[in-house]
Amino acid sequence: MEPVRSLPAGGSGRRQQQQQRAGRSRKRPSGGETPGWEPPTRRLKRMTGPGSEQPGGIPSVPTTPIEAGSRSSNQSDSASSGDEEGDFPLAFHQQSEELSVYEKKRLKNIQENAQFFASLNMLETAKKLREIGKRGPVKRVIAPRREKFKSSGEQPMVRRSMRLLRLDPAGTPLPEIPIETPVESEERISGPLKMIGNEEEVSKVTENLMNTWLKISQDTVRIKEKQPLELKKYKSSLNKMTIQKSFVAKVTTNRVCSLAFHPSQHRFLVAAGSTYGYVGLWDLSSQADAIHQFKPHLGSVNCLHFSPSNSAELLSLSNDGTIRCGNVAAAVFDEALLMLLSLVLKDNYVHITESKGIFVSFHSTSGELGADLGISHLRTVSVHPVHRHYFVTAEDRCATIYDVRNLKASHKRAPAHMNGHTKKVNSAFFSPITGNRVVTVCMDNRIRIFDTSAIIPKIPVVASIIHNNHTGRWLTKFQAVWDPKREDCFVVGSMVRPRQIEVFHDTGARVHEFSDAEWLGSVCSINVMHTTQNVLVGGNSSGRLHVFMDNSLRWY
């Protein structure tokens, strides 16, 4: 028999022991088995055979010398003396005296694990679970129905707010609120309306305004024929335009829908049209009592224009279907379509439109002409500054040029279209001097410039500018308007923060941004430039106007 070697440390000693065991199994005597020798596998089977099992299939191997002495009295002396291999009894070592130390340690670990699992009583727990599984389903206990509450005739106390009971904290009843009679919707008044303010108390102030308006309208407006400034000098002139506290004021009570500048070069009078039919006038040259408000209409005032032949008259167009002429000399807002003929003798045509697509034109010689264009949605109309028989309309997904000479009830074919828009067109305007350009603002977030130097069926696009035009429900739609002093630059509102008013060139390049962190904090959807001076007015959705003016023009 080979002497028992100590267990070497590391994985190399373990491999050496496995090789030694394999060598012993191969070195069996050729002349038969040695007395007392048997293979380790046979000994393990014999030791863990059926006769040595405890209940549950766990082999019973004595773990202490005391248990060995109780089972075999012949081995008590040797067991009490101990063994050099550990706590294993002598009988166990006699049966496995040829096992290595590693095998003995492995057997000891197996026995300890078996005893640990036996202490968990897993077999008994599994048996109980099987018994529970054989039982029937548990019946749900149905709770008895609640009996309906039978009223005893007494109502329960309900806590109510003292405010709803019209009581003060001390319990004293508050005075009754007078019943308000609902305001009836206003009816449209035909004929002239007196030019008086909303409040009768300011009638004297209004009278002073009308005197100033009439005085500046009598002055002859002389526009010198001169070449427009170069673009570089034009940018420099825009940089001189600033805003201050005195040039921000609330002119109308509601959202601004239209703006117009009086053509006077000496005093700056601006008119603002808003929702619910209000028209506000602001004399920028006056410090006291400079703002006045009238109500000549019932609907939104979408268009304002001082008459080019008589600047003492203000034309206004409203959604209520009326066109009025504010005559400051007569102090009335007159309603008469035929009166327009005498107001525009200097122009060949006047065009009036409604949102339903009705078109009306007055000619100085041919009289009245009316036609239905069949347009379901119409925003703006602009007349060609040179060829007055052409006008452009902003429609749904298109801007169209019409010719009044060929416009009849039986023939409505338009001579030119400006395509490329994918959503509604908010505005379309001819350039003010030659009419060779048309600028459009569309809800597809684009501003487009078209070349209208030749009126052909398909007008080409010169430039397309990406611009955020989603003003939403509570803001007036953007309109790009040309600077009347130039042919190549236009002004438009902006959704950019910080708030600003942008100026673009007809090539698509941005020329200037009017902004002021202190006095411009809202979106100015509607803007207008003065016809001869560097003055810009922008209107927001609260009825407030913001004025940018050249510093050299300020008088206070």
PDB file of C-alpha atoms in Angstrom, residues 44-61 71:
ATOM      1  CA  LEU A  44     -18.751   3.648  -2.434  1.00  0.00           C
ATOM      2  CA  LYS A  45     -21.693   1.608  -3.707  1.00  0.00           C
ATOM      3  CA  ARG A  46     -21.393  -0.795  -0.815  1.00  0.00           C
ATOM      4  CA  MET A  47     -21.131   1.979   1.755  1.00  0.00           C
ATOM      5  CA  THR A  48     -24.138   3.845   0.323  1.00  0.00           C
ATOM      6  CA  GLY A  49     -26.142   0.734  -0.523  1.00  0.00           C
ATOM      7  CA  PRO A  50     -29.797   0.074   0.378  1.00  0.00           C
ATOM      8  CA  GLY A  51     -28.867  -1.332   3.758  1.00  0.00           C
ATOM      9  CA  SER A  52     -27.129   1.801   4.916  1.00  0.00           C
ATOM     10  CA  GLU A  53     -29.820   4.349   4.012  1.00  0.00           C
ATOM     11  CA  GLN A  54     -31.922   6.332   6.403  1.00  0.00           C
ATOM     12  CA  PRO A  55     -35.494   7.346   5.709  1.00  0.00           C
ATOM     13  CA  GLY A  56     -35.470   9.712   2.774  1.00  0.00           C
ATOM     14  CA  GLY A  57     -32.627   7.965   0.861  1.00  0.00           C
ATOM     15  CA  ILE A  58     -29.773   9.586   2.893  1.00  0.00           C
ATOM     16  CA  PRO A  59     -26.839   7.219   3.682  1.00  0.00           C
ATOM     17  CA  SER A  60     -26.117   6.725   7.368  1.00  0.00           C
ATOM     18  CA  VAL A  61     -22.459   7.256   8.001  1.00  0.00           C
ATOM     19  CA  ARG A  71     -23.520   0.993  16.692  1.00  0.00           C
TER      20      ARG A  71
END
